[in-house]
């Protein structure tokens, strides 16, 4: 729709970003991403390859010699290997728990009219709005009484508080798109709630399950604050281990760099898997309107 | 059927609603009461305002409260200033658009601690930025554990920009193209179109992005702990120390309540703004 008034054209009012600008946008974005993503990645790679005999000190811009010691050390370190397993296990458990709890509520929010719906919507979103540290410390006080602090179950329970809101939002958005007639027809034909969930909601809302599930897994895998407060020092997920390399007594950059990669690889796999099934509008529907 | 539906609603809401009531609502309620000395762990004192008095009169906590607010506002404004142009640029046709649209989201899956680590390696004393700039004669100021928490702001913004861009991009994309064409035919230049059409219409998304980043910054624990100054410490760090090292749960509850109240007031402001938007533009902007 390139309709231009002759007069404005004469005053050299250019259309925003006409074709010639596209190249400049790409150049600018490319340069920005090299600095903001490429450089950190390169520096992390280099730190993970630092030779422990030589080190990497100022003013050297590149490490003078490289070795794989930190990598082989980390892969032989039982606490790092078990942390990876634990992080994946907790992630899967949180995802299953979150999806199971979220589905009925998402259905009610998407399809059924009821009083105080607005209140339920806000309440379900509230964990996004209250800082995680408050949730974690508050639950910590209760978990002390229930003997759930410092346990894996406690960590799974506290992480689920943070992941439920997005899952409910995303599932509700996808279920809303399922035609009402389909559900009504199934009901007339005698389907109960279980059958409706199994044969209609889950198959038709699967993009929502995949999107919400991947997001949940990612946020569980990278979650630090709640896990640290409820689980540390006995539940050691990868972010908690990374924390001990960076905080604690003395910073150990090469070890931190290796753990960073062990932490990032599953994330990036999920990320590129998600890129194929996850549309931006699904993601934004989870957060765009509170 | 509608009767059946109505009976089904509480049952459907029970799993997630009950879960959140138990593990979210109850802790918050207990924290609220605990701030007044009721139902706290440890010594029972009965109703007291002592914890709030301690919070408001102790210099370190008062500075912590300001610092938490600072760590909420400044990274959010910085990220917003970067996200708006990024969202607009990404939406325009340009070579490599698909790739850039994937790349900008990478920090979404990168843990905050990793961002903190990267900032340390780049900007700490003797970090790579200093090494690269030293031969040119540029001496970087202290950027990690510095007074103005620049390192925290860099790491937080790095994490927040993709989230904000995603949300803002979503609301920009939902603006009817005809409106933009109409603005242009009426003589509005690109900048005028941006400020007077796109920004107002995308305001619900912008405010939502602002709100989420603000709250994230205010409650952040790991990044300010690793990159922030030794003094002041944000309230989140004071909360952790008082809960798990000093067992002073009453004070922790008072701090949590104050932080929650700040989040809730920002949320209410958000609802006011978006409701105002709806009144001005009519209907829902999605």
XYZ file of C-alpha atoms in Angstrom:
576
model
C 0.000 0.000 0.000
C 2.441 2.622 -1.136
C -0.016 5.446 -1.611
C 1.752 8.739 -1.391
C 0.337 12.152 -1.651
C 2.235 13.969 -4.406
C 2.796 16.940 -2.136
C 4.317 14.920 0.690
C 6.490 13.086 -1.784
C 7.761 16.423 -2.993
C 8.658 17.357 0.600
C 10.780 14.210 0.688
C 8.780 12.369 3.297
C 10.262 8.952 2.891
C 8.321 5.838 3.748
C 9.692 4.248 6.903
C 12.308 1.644 6.110
C 11.972 1.415 2.394
C 13.867 -1.410 0.739
C 17.231 0.356 0.778
C 17.047 0.557 4.587
C 16.706 -3.180 4.963
C 20.393 -3.729 4.394
C 21.296 -1.179 7.083
C 18.976 -2.863 9.569
C 20.644 -6.207 8.877
C 24.096 -4.677 9.241
C 23.196 -2.997 12.523
C 21.528 -6.082 13.954
C 24.368 -8.287 12.801
C 26.973 -6.077 14.468
C 24.897 -5.862 17.647
C 24.480 -9.641 17.848
C 28.189 -10.234 17.287
C 28.957 -7.983 20.262
C 26.124 -9.080 22.519
C 25.958 -12.817 21.755
C 29.069 -13.766 19.814
C 31.678 -12.160 22.055
C 30.353 -13.645 25.317
C 30.170 -17.063 23.676
C 33.745 -16.794 22.427
C 35.054 -15.606 25.789
C 33.267 -18.450 27.567
C 34.743 -20.977 25.135
C 38.208 -19.557 25.719
C 37.819 -19.614 29.495
C 36.739 -23.245 29.392
C 39.921 -24.070 27.430
C 42.400 -22.234 29.658
C 45.443 -24.327 30.504
C 45.544 -24.654 34.307
C 49.359 -24.705 34.217
C 49.536 -21.346 32.466
C 46.325 -19.508 33.272
C 44.980 -16.487 31.420
C 46.028 -13.168 32.888
C 45.987 -9.550 31.799
C 47.195 -8.149 29.456
C 46.800 -11.277 27.275
C 43.764 -10.882 25.045
C 43.845 -14.569 24.123
C 45.014 -17.363 26.414
C 48.591 -18.252 25.492
C 48.028 -22.000 25.626
C 44.932 -24.104 25.611
C 44.070 -27.422 27.240
C 41.069 -29.622 27.801
C 41.847 -30.263 31.472
C 38.818 -28.393 32.793
C 36.510 -30.246 30.450
C 37.816 -33.687 31.306
C 37.855 -32.711 34.972
C 34.232 -31.618 34.885
C 33.058 -34.695 33.008
C 34.794 -36.911 35.557
C 33.439 -34.848 38.462
C 30.555 -36.902 39.914
C 28.878 -33.851 41.448
C 28.595 -32.100 38.076
C 27.367 -35.221 36.270
C 24.780 -35.917 38.953
C 23.748 -32.226 38.941
C 23.042 -32.495 35.223
C 20.908 -35.594 35.806
C 19.135 -33.962 38.732
C 18.421 -30.773 36.769
C 16.925 -32.764 33.892
C 14.906 -34.958 36.267
C 13.523 -31.987 38.197
C 12.736 -30.250 34.917
C 10.715 -33.211 33.652
C 8.892 -33.658 36.953
C 8.017 -29.957 37.145
C 6.789 -29.996 33.545
C 4.500 -32.989 34.106
C 3.164 -31.634 37.390
C 2.594 -28.189 35.905
C 0.773 -29.483 32.823
C -1.440 -31.786 34.898
C -2.434 -29.063 37.317
C -2.883 -26.431 34.613
C -5.131 -28.264 32.138
C -8.443 -28.212 34.083
C -8.068 -24.582 35.100
C -7.039 -23.550 31.593
C -10.156 -25.290 30.241
C -12.427 -23.545 32.739
C -10.874 -20.153 31.961
C -11.075 -20.697 28.214
C -14.505 -22.249 27.810
C -16.763 -21.815 30.824
C -18.455 -18.666 32.018
C -18.381 -18.219 35.781
C -18.523 -15.504 38.348
C -15.252 -14.015 39.620
C -13.447 -15.158 36.496
C -11.381 -11.982 36.499
C -10.349 -12.694 40.090
C -9.270 -16.235 39.199
C -7.304 -14.930 36.213
C -5.428 -12.438 38.366
C -4.846 -14.931 41.164
C -3.467 -17.502 38.748
C -1.097 -14.895 37.331
C -0.078 -13.531 40.717
C 3.065 -15.666 41.097
C 4.475 -13.792 38.094
C 3.854 -10.532 39.866
C 5.317 -11.307 43.275
C 9.128 -11.550 43.273
C 10.304 -15.167 43.420
C 12.449 -14.574 46.473
C 9.370 -13.701 48.534
C 7.571 -16.830 47.385
C 10.631 -18.945 48.141
C 11.286 -17.536 51.592
C 7.581 -17.723 52.458
C 7.349 -21.358 51.340
C 10.613 -22.038 53.144
C 8.934 -21.153 56.429
C 6.137 -23.660 55.714
C 8.441 -26.345 54.327
C 10.447 -26.268 57.546
C 7.344 -27.536 59.344
C 6.622 -30.127 56.651
C 10.243 -31.334 56.466
C 10.348 -30.424 52.790
C 13.290 -28.004 52.910
C 16.499 -29.382 51.415
C 14.555 -32.075 49.516
C 14.081 -32.657 45.798
C 10.296 -32.813 46.262
C 10.392 -29.425 47.954
C 12.310 -27.973 45.004
C 9.833 -29.471 42.515
C 6.901 -28.048 44.479
C 8.365 -24.548 44.765
C 9.398 -24.384 41.100
C 5.888 -25.378 40.030
C 4.495 -22.251 41.700
C 6.555 -20.202 39.276
C 5.769 -22.223 36.152
C 1.989 -22.661 36.582
C 0.949 -19.149 35.492
C 2.531 -19.282 32.026
C 1.316 -22.836 31.407
C -2.258 -21.909 32.340
C -2.118 -18.814 30.131
C -0.720 -20.640 27.114
C -3.042 -23.645 27.454
C -6.055 -21.375 27.909
C -5.108 -19.447 24.769
C -4.841 -22.647 22.696
C -7.986 -24.253 24.162
C -9.933 -21.072 23.429
C -9.323 -21.731 19.750
C -10.945 -25.199 19.858
C -14.502 -24.940 18.455
C -17.182 -25.193 21.135
C -19.292 -27.386 18.839
C -16.683 -30.106 19.007
C -16.864 -30.296 22.788
C -20.644 -30.020 22.770
C -20.926 -32.824 20.212
C -18.654 -35.047 22.267
C -20.758 -34.347 25.347
C -24.022 -35.192 23.542
C -22.424 -38.417 22.400
C -21.778 -39.271 26.042
C -18.161 -38.332 26.560
C -17.214 -37.565 30.153
C -14.578 -35.039 31.222
C -11.826 -37.657 30.986
C -12.740 -38.595 27.436
C -13.036 -34.940 26.426
C -9.582 -34.257 27.800
C -8.105 -37.331 26.163
C -9.714 -37.226 22.725
C -10.319 -33.516 22.185
C -8.361 -31.157 24.437
C -5.007 -32.880 24.523
C -4.817 -33.740 20.793
C -6.094 -30.344 19.662
C -4.261 -28.224 22.234
C -0.959 -30.005 21.741
C 0.824 -26.914 20.356
C -0.011 -25.301 23.675
C 1.264 -28.301 25.607
C 4.505 -28.320 23.620
C 4.998 -24.572 23.937
C 4.067 -24.467 27.611
C 5.988 -27.652 28.329
C 9.192 -26.437 26.709
C 8.936 -23.103 28.486
C 8.309 -24.851 31.785
C 11.256 -27.161 31.305
C 13.517 -24.247 30.415
C 12.466 -22.151 33.377
C 12.864 -25.119 35.731
C 16.274 -25.984 34.314
C 17.613 -22.459 34.674
C 15.789 -21.631 37.918
C 18.177 -20.575 40.643
C 16.695 -18.485 43.405
C 13.852 -20.706 44.561
C 15.936 -23.860 44.141
C 18.812 -22.326 46.064
C 16.640 -21.142 48.936
C 14.640 -24.354 49.318
C 17.204 -26.928 48.240
C 20.729 -25.683 48.891
C 23.130 -27.077 50.002
C 21.662 -30.586 49.632
C 19.879 -30.289 46.285
C 22.586 -29.281 43.811
C 21.213 -28.443 40.397
C 23.512 -27.046 37.702
C 22.730 -23.361 38.385
C 23.453 -23.951 42.087
C 26.835 -25.480 41.198
C 27.597 -22.546 38.911
C 26.738 -20.234 41.796
C 29.266 -21.905 44.053
C 31.956 -21.385 41.408
C 31.128 -17.688 41.083
C 30.131 -16.692 44.605
C 31.382 -18.672 47.542
C 35.101 -18.725 48.226
C 37.019 -17.416 45.280
C 35.871 -17.342 41.711
C 36.958 -20.197 39.443
C 36.341 -18.930 35.917
C 37.417 -22.007 33.896
C 35.187 -24.348 35.930
C 32.342 -21.855 35.688
C 32.817 -21.696 31.917
C 32.599 -25.483 31.596
C 29.475 -25.684 33.771
C 27.998 -22.821 31.738
C 28.274 -24.974 28.626
C 26.876 -28.063 30.309
C 23.980 -25.859 31.389
C 23.556 -24.125 28.035
C 23.629 -27.117 25.692
C 20.302 -28.626 26.821
C 18.814 -25.112 26.878
C 19.878 -24.391 23.329
C 18.632 -27.779 22.111
C 15.239 -27.046 23.644
C 15.404 -23.528 22.240
C 15.946 -24.622 18.655
C 13.368 -27.388 18.994
C 10.995 -24.772 20.338
C 11.751 -22.407 17.483
C 10.184 -24.932 15.119
C 6.946 -25.435 17.032
C 6.717 -22.254 19.029
C 5.182 -19.264 17.367
C 5.833 -15.839 18.821
C 2.150 -15.165 19.254
C 1.791 -18.253 21.456
C 4.662 -17.053 23.597
C 3.415 -13.506 23.718
C -0.100 -14.719 24.581
C 1.379 -16.062 27.776
C 2.761 -12.719 28.811
C 1.500 -9.929 26.606
C -1.602 -9.069 28.572
C -1.693 -9.526 32.316
C -25.827 -28.333 30.304
C -25.021 -24.903 31.703
C -25.982 -26.191 35.140
C -23.561 -29.052 34.647
C -20.939 -26.538 33.576
C -21.468 -24.442 36.649
C -21.036 -27.438 38.924
C -17.889 -28.398 37.051
C -16.131 -25.047 37.492
C -14.993 -25.456 41.125
C -13.755 -28.980 40.404
C -11.810 -27.747 37.380
C -10.331 -24.841 39.291
C -9.378 -26.949 42.275
C -6.061 -28.502 41.148
C -4.203 -25.358 40.119
C -6.197 -23.021 42.354
C -5.740 -25.228 45.398
C -2.073 -25.670 44.641
C -1.494 -21.961 44.363
C -3.590 -21.266 47.465
C -1.486 -23.724 49.451
C 1.978 -22.943 48.134
C 1.575 -19.321 47.121
C -1.357 -17.699 48.899
C -0.710 -19.275 52.291
C 3.018 -18.379 52.391
C 2.195 -14.813 51.431
C -0.509 -14.629 54.091
C 1.854 -16.049 56.696
C 4.524 -13.582 55.593
C 2.060 -10.747 55.971
C 1.072 -11.887 59.471
C 4.677 -12.701 60.344
C 5.642 -9.115 59.663
C 3.458 -8.214 62.636
C 4.956 -10.956 64.780
C 2.042 -13.383 64.328
C 2.575 -17.085 63.542
C 6.286 -16.655 62.962
C 8.891 -19.339 63.255
C 10.820 -19.197 66.479
C 9.868 -17.034 69.433
C 6.204 -15.961 69.567
C 5.945 -12.316 70.409
C 2.285 -11.531 69.768
C 1.292 -8.510 67.716
C 4.149 -6.091 67.244
C 5.271 -3.345 64.898
C 8.882 -3.907 65.918
C 9.874 -5.535 62.603
C 8.595 -2.641 60.516
C 10.251 -0.218 62.918
C 13.538 -2.118 62.492
C 13.113 -2.135 58.721
C 12.442 1.574 58.497
C 14.959 2.799 61.077
C 17.973 0.618 60.260
C 20.129 2.508 57.781
C 21.251 -0.636 55.911
C 17.658 -1.811 55.338
C 16.424 1.626 54.341
C 19.236 1.934 51.822
C 18.439 -1.632 50.732
C 14.852 -0.654 50.014
C 15.981 2.249 47.842
C 18.552 0.064 46.166
C 15.955 -2.622 45.350
C 13.768 0.050 43.777
C 16.778 1.392 41.859
C 17.570 -2.115 40.573
C 13.968 -2.401 39.412
C 13.674 0.953 37.659
C 17.021 1.548 35.975
C 17.469 -1.805 34.164
C 13.813 -1.670 33.114
C 14.203 1.792 31.570
C 17.474 0.788 29.918
C 15.908 -2.387 28.484
C 12.861 -0.480 27.293
C 15.053 2.031 25.472
C 16.745 -0.873 23.665
C 13.670 -3.052 23.127
C 11.440 -0.499 21.410
C 13.781 0.178 18.461
C 14.766 -3.498 18.347
C 11.134 -4.596 18.104
C 10.478 -2.059 15.331
C 13.630 -3.014 13.409
C 12.917 -6.745 13.668
C 9.429 -6.239 12.290
C 10.711 -4.581 9.113
C 11.620 -6.642 6.095
C 15.381 -7.042 5.927
C 17.852 -9.665 4.758
C 18.343 -12.385 7.350
C 15.113 -11.518 9.152
C 14.339 -15.121 10.057
C 17.764 -15.646 11.583
C 17.684 -12.406 13.569
C 14.205 -13.245 14.811
C 15.583 -16.452 16.310
C 18.875 -15.017 17.559
C 17.462 -12.188 19.624
C 15.575 -14.683 21.793
C 18.659 -16.650 22.845
C 19.130 -14.793 26.176
C 15.615 -15.946 27.158
C 16.990 -19.441 27.789
C 20.302 -18.336 29.266
C 20.238 -18.453 33.085
C 20.776 -15.170 34.893
C 23.847 -16.584 36.615
C 25.437 -17.242 33.235
C 24.753 -13.632 32.291
C 26.454 -12.593 35.533
C 29.416 -14.809 34.706
C 29.761 -13.258 31.257
C 29.652 -9.754 32.704
C 32.397 -10.745 35.143
C 34.647 -12.097 32.399
C 34.082 -9.055 30.203
C 33.861 -6.070 32.535
C 35.499 -6.955 35.846
C 38.904 -5.498 36.662
C 41.284 -7.240 34.281
C 38.348 -8.494 32.230
C 38.476 -8.730 28.467
C 37.017 -5.276 27.802
C 39.722 -3.688 29.962
C 42.433 -5.732 28.229
C 41.250 -4.759 24.765
C 40.874 -1.073 25.657
C 44.068 -0.693 27.690
C 46.438 -0.488 24.644
C 44.204 2.250 23.188
C 44.647 4.181 26.400
C 41.077 3.865 27.681
C 40.859 3.007 31.360
C 37.445 1.547 32.164
C 35.835 2.658 35.419
C 34.875 0.012 37.948
C 31.893 -1.795 36.410
C 31.483 -4.844 38.642
C 30.670 -4.515 42.338
C 30.599 -0.780 41.715
C 28.552 1.809 43.521
C 26.072 2.351 40.681
C 25.634 -1.386 40.059
C 26.471 -0.968 36.354
C 27.337 -4.667 36.123
C 23.940 -5.622 37.545
C 22.245 -3.280 35.102
C 24.146 -4.767 32.140
C 23.384 -8.380 33.108
C 19.742 -7.680 33.966
C 19.139 -5.750 30.758
C 20.813 -8.436 28.682
C 18.285 -10.925 30.064
C 15.322 -8.530 29.909
C 15.637 -7.071 26.393
C 14.495 -10.246 24.547
C 11.480 -10.702 26.812
C 10.457 -7.069 26.390
C 11.090 -7.188 22.634
C 8.978 -10.328 22.327
C 6.029 -8.802 24.175
C 6.315 -5.392 22.498
C 6.828 -7.016 19.084
C 3.619 -8.982 19.666
C 1.602 -5.837 20.279
C 3.272 -3.976 17.399
C 2.413 -6.835 15.055
C -1.243 -6.705 16.042
C -1.608 -3.077 14.934
C -3.726 -2.848 11.808
C -1.445 -1.996 8.868
C -4.124 0.235 7.361
C -3.744 2.631 10.286
C -0.040 2.991 9.551
C -0.708 3.494 5.843
C -3.367 6.065 6.682
C -0.935 7.954 8.907
C 1.638 7.985 6.143
C -0.795 9.171 3.481
C -1.786 11.971 5.823
C 1.807 13.103 5.830
C 3.249 11.588 8.996
C 6.903 10.704 8.721
C 8.379 7.475 10.108
C 9.170 9.026 13.478
C 5.776 10.641 13.854
C 4.115 7.345 12.910
C 6.201 5.581 15.500
C 5.595 7.959 18.403
C 2.013 8.939 17.683
C 0.569 5.677 16.326
C 2.676 2.625 17.084
C 3.766 3.437 20.633
C 0.291 4.418 21.916
C -1.337 1.388 20.291
C 1.349 -0.958 21.631
C 1.130 0.556 25.107
C -0.608 -2.447 26.739
C 2.279 -4.657 25.627
C 4.853 -2.056 26.604
C 3.403 -1.666 30.082
C 3.152 -5.440 30.554
C 6.803 -5.811 29.560
C 7.717 -2.956 31.879
C 5.841 -4.532 34.771
C 7.413 -7.982 34.390
C 10.950 -6.593 34.122
C 10.408 -4.201 37.013
C 9.283 -6.996 39.321
C 12.079 -9.279 38.183
C 14.636 -6.587 38.941
C 13.211 -5.784 42.335
C 13.261 -9.352 43.583
C 16.532 -10.373 41.942
C 18.894 -12.123 44.298
C 21.631 -13.918 42.356
C 22.780 -11.204 39.954
C 23.019 -8.319 42.468
C 24.699 -10.689 44.901
C 27.393 -11.581 42.352
C 27.807 -8.252 40.549
C 26.419 -5.649 42.924
C 28.260 -3.443 45.402
C 29.079 -4.557 48.934
C 26.912 -1.703 50.194
C 24.026 -1.164 49.877
C 22.634 -4.678 49.523
C 19.160 -5.041 47.997
C 16.348 -6.163 50.299
C 16.267 -9.568 48.584
C 19.772 -10.287 49.873
C 18.870 -8.991 53.342
C 15.855 -11.315 53.268
C 17.967 -14.360 52.555
C 20.566 -13.501 55.177
C 17.975 -12.798 57.856
C 15.969 -15.925 57.070
C 18.636 -18.569 56.758
C 21.599 -17.142 58.644
C 20.017 -15.113 61.443
C 16.689 -16.939 61.707
C 14.955 -13.586 62.019
C 11.744 -14.523 60.211
C 9.665 -11.634 61.492
C 11.952 -9.090 59.842
C 12.095 -11.215 56.675
C 8.304 -11.206 56.542
C 8.176 -7.439 56.945
C 10.667 -7.035 54.076
C 8.734 -9.450 51.868
C 5.514 -7.599 52.583
C 7.050 -4.236 51.667
C 8.481 -5.618 48.404
C 5.128 -7.245 47.573
C 3.327 -3.976 48.245
C 5.611 -2.187 45.796
C 4.931 -4.858 43.127
C 1.210 -4.689 43.755
C 1.130 -0.905 43.480
C 3.009 -1.106 40.175
C 0.482 -3.726 39.039
C -2.438 -1.482 40.014
C -0.825 1.407 38.155
C -0.538 -0.940 35.173
C -4.240 -1.773 35.322
C -5.067 1.945 35.496
C -2.942 2.678 32.450
C -4.320 -0.184 30.361
C -7.897 0.518 31.374
C -7.330 4.133 30.393
C -5.968 2.880 27.074
C -9.038 0.795 26.467
C -11.283 3.753 27.166
C -9.334 5.921 24.735
C -9.033 3.452 21.894
C -12.125 1.340 22.499
C -12.127 -2.434 22.663
C -9.160 -4.578 23.570
C -5.814 -4.131 21.937
C -4.320 -7.533 21.389
